[in-house]
Amino acid sequence: EDKVVQSPLSLVVHEGDTVTLNCSYEVTNFRSLLWYKQEKKAPTFLFMLTSSGIEKKSGRLSSILDKKELFSILNITATQTGDSAIYLCAVRTSGSRLTFGEGTQLTVNP
Amino acid sequence: DVKVTQSSRYLVKRTGEKVFLECVQDMDHENMFWYRQDPGLGLRLIYFSYDVKMKEKGDIPEGYSVSREKKERFSLILESASTNQTSMYLCASSPASVSYNEQFFGPGTRLTVL
């Protein structure tokens, strides 16, 4: 059975802090790993990673994949209150299916 | 922009009622998905469809059925709602291309079964 595990499940930080969110996986037929951000609405796509060691970056957010150790991290630097959200990690395996982790609830306090 | 819409943002039903959740996408995507989202459990796949009139069970199909009569519309049906089906339901769609990984999500329907 495919499995995706995220940690921590929740995190509270102050504005300006840097955070690292973790995602590990055990799946058959790995194709890609995706990160989504979910505020009080539809999850929105952040990154897709397919190759180890190549960092994807968008502003203060960055992510990297390690296919040997089967994990990915999402870094957010200089956090802002607008970063408060649930961050979802998902792995694409067979066909178009995604297997999701539990999500990390991030709260950024002013 | 891809748009996925769901018929209701909030819904309250009674135990035993038949419930229909509707999802429509406007980007001619072949694939459509229904998930439920519960705290600490993440998104779990209920059913998905790769084509019109085609459906496949996801990880938690018990108590649910689906219908896909038109390419743009995917309906989730709770034949006899129960309190343990109180949850957030998310619909998603994606193109059929094997090189395309992202799924596009609707805003969700928060269903409460009393």
Tab-separated table of C-alpha atoms in Angstrom, chain A:
chain	number	residue	atom	x	y	z
A	1	GLU	CA	0.000	0.000	0.000
A	2	ASP	CA	1.331	3.422	-0.976
A	3	LYS	CA	2.046	5.711	1.942
A	4	VAL	CA	2.965	9.387	2.316
A	5	VAL	CA	3.818	10.806	5.741
A	6	GLN	CA	4.227	14.474	6.585
A	7	SER	CA	5.798	16.041	9.638
A	8	PRO	CA	5.193	17.940	11.726
A	9	LEU	CA	1.396	17.789	11.635
A	10	SER	CA	1.214	21.316	12.989
A	11	LEU	CA	3.639	24.136	13.519
A	12	VAL	CA	3.337	27.602	15.073
A	13	VAL	CA	6.021	30.190	14.324
A	14	HIS	CA	6.520	33.961	14.417
A	15	GLU	CA	6.771	36.177	11.393
A	16	GLY	CA	10.283	36.177	10.010
A	17	ASP	CA	11.084	32.633	11.089
A	18	THR	CA	12.247	29.995	8.615
A	19	VAL	CA	10.362	26.703	8.544
A	20	THR	CA	11.062	23.286	7.064
A	21	LEU	CA	8.233	20.898	6.305
A	22	ASN	CA	8.941	17.225	5.700
A	23	CYS	CA	7.393	14.613	3.470
A	24	SER	CA	8.490	10.985	3.285
A	25	TYR	CA	6.997	8.304	1.093
A	26	GLU	CA	6.864	4.590	0.450
A	27	VAL	CA	5.220	3.911	-2.882
A	28	THR	CA	5.506	1.613	-5.847
A	29	ASN	CA	6.099	3.143	-9.260
A	30	PHE	CA	7.057	6.675	-8.148
A	31	ARG	CA	6.541	9.282	-10.861
A	32	SER	CA	6.573	12.661	-9.137
A	33	LEU	CA	6.042	14.480	-5.843
A	34	LEU	CA	3.830	17.540	-5.574
A	35	TRP	CA	3.361	20.234	-2.944
A	36	TYR	CA	0.102	22.144	-2.522
A	37	LYS	CA	-0.931	25.050	-0.294
A	38	GLN	CA	-4.449	25.076	1.100
A	39	GLU	CA	-5.954	28.110	2.759
A	40	LYS	CA	-9.680	28.134	3.484
A	41	LYS	CA	-10.443	27.084	-0.079
A	42	ALA	CA	-9.145	24.875	-2.890
A	43	PRO	CA	-5.577	23.550	-2.623
A	44	THR	CA	-3.301	25.440	-4.973
A	45	PHE	CA	-0.287	23.917	-6.667
A	46	LEU	CA	3.189	24.958	-5.518
A	47	PHE	CA	5.826	22.593	-6.918
A	48	MET	CA	6.324	19.358	-8.752
A	49	LEU	CA	9.554	17.406	-8.285
A	50	THR	CA	10.696	14.453	-10.313
A	51	SER	CA	14.499	14.425	-10.012
A	52	SER	CA	16.701	14.196	-6.953
A	53	GLY	CA	18.813	17.124	-5.902
A	54	ILE	CA	17.239	19.766	-8.109
A	55	GLU	CA	15.805	22.593	-6.049
A	56	LYS	CA	12.584	24.209	-7.147
A	57	LYS	CA	12.200	27.803	-5.988
A	58	SER	CA	9.431	30.360	-5.998
A	59	GLY	CA	10.062	33.510	-4.012
A	60	ARG	CA	10.543	32.562	-0.372
A	61	LEU	CA	9.491	28.953	-0.954
A	62	SER	CA	11.796	26.208	-2.122
A	63	SER	CA	11.637	22.429	-2.284
A	64	ILE	CA	13.954	19.543	-2.985
A	65	LEU	CA	13.555	15.814	-3.495
A	66	ASP	CA	15.772	12.924	-2.394
A	67	LYS	CA	14.735	9.799	-4.304
A	68	LYS	CA	17.321	7.638	-2.604
A	69	GLU	CA	16.102	8.413	0.913
A	70	LEU	CA	12.494	8.827	-0.258
A	71	PHE	CA	11.691	12.252	1.105
A	72	SER	CA	11.162	15.862	0.196
A	73	ILE	CA	11.341	19.097	2.149
A	74	LEU	CA	9.558	22.392	1.669
A	75	ASN	CA	11.348	25.441	3.044
A	76	ILE	CA	9.748	28.793	3.690
A	77	THR	CA	12.064	31.637	4.628
A	78	ALA	CA	11.088	34.946	6.270
A	79	THR	CA	7.578	33.658	6.957
A	80	GLN	CA	4.599	36.010	6.779
A	81	THR	CA	1.095	35.698	8.222
A	82	GLY	CA	-0.125	34.996	4.684
A	83	ASP	CA	1.871	31.766	4.713
A	84	SER	CA	-0.529	30.362	7.303
A	85	ALA	CA	-2.163	27.381	5.619
A	86	ILE	CA	-2.205	23.613	5.356
A	87	TYR	CA	0.673	22.357	3.221
A	88	LEU	CA	-0.070	19.120	1.421
A	89	CYS	CA	2.431	16.692	-0.036
A	90	ALA	CA	1.289	14.183	-2.668
A	91	VAL	CA	2.996	11.488	-4.706
A	92	ARG	CA	1.917	10.481	-8.183
A	93	THR	CA	2.174	6.767	-8.818
A	94	SER	CA	0.180	4.797	-11.378
A	95	GLY	CA	-1.982	6.601	-13.906
A	96	SER	CA	-3.032	9.996	-12.667
A	97	ARG	CA	-3.661	9.061	-9.059
A	98	LEU	CA	-2.154	11.105	-6.238
A	99	THR	CA	-1.562	9.739	-2.746
A	100	PHE	CA	-1.617	12.520	-0.160
A	101	GLY	CA	0.011	12.870	3.222
A	102	GLU	CA	-1.799	14.122	6.304
A	103	GLY	CA	-0.847	17.738	5.695
A	104	THR	CA	1.057	20.201	7.895
A	105	GLN	CA	-0.956	23.000	9.474
A	106	LEU	CA	1.326	26.043	9.583
A	107	THR	CA	0.366	29.063	11.689
A	108	VAL	CA	2.462	32.218	11.420
A	109	ASN	CA	1.826	34.713	14.213
A	110	PRO	CA	2.604	38.430	13.855
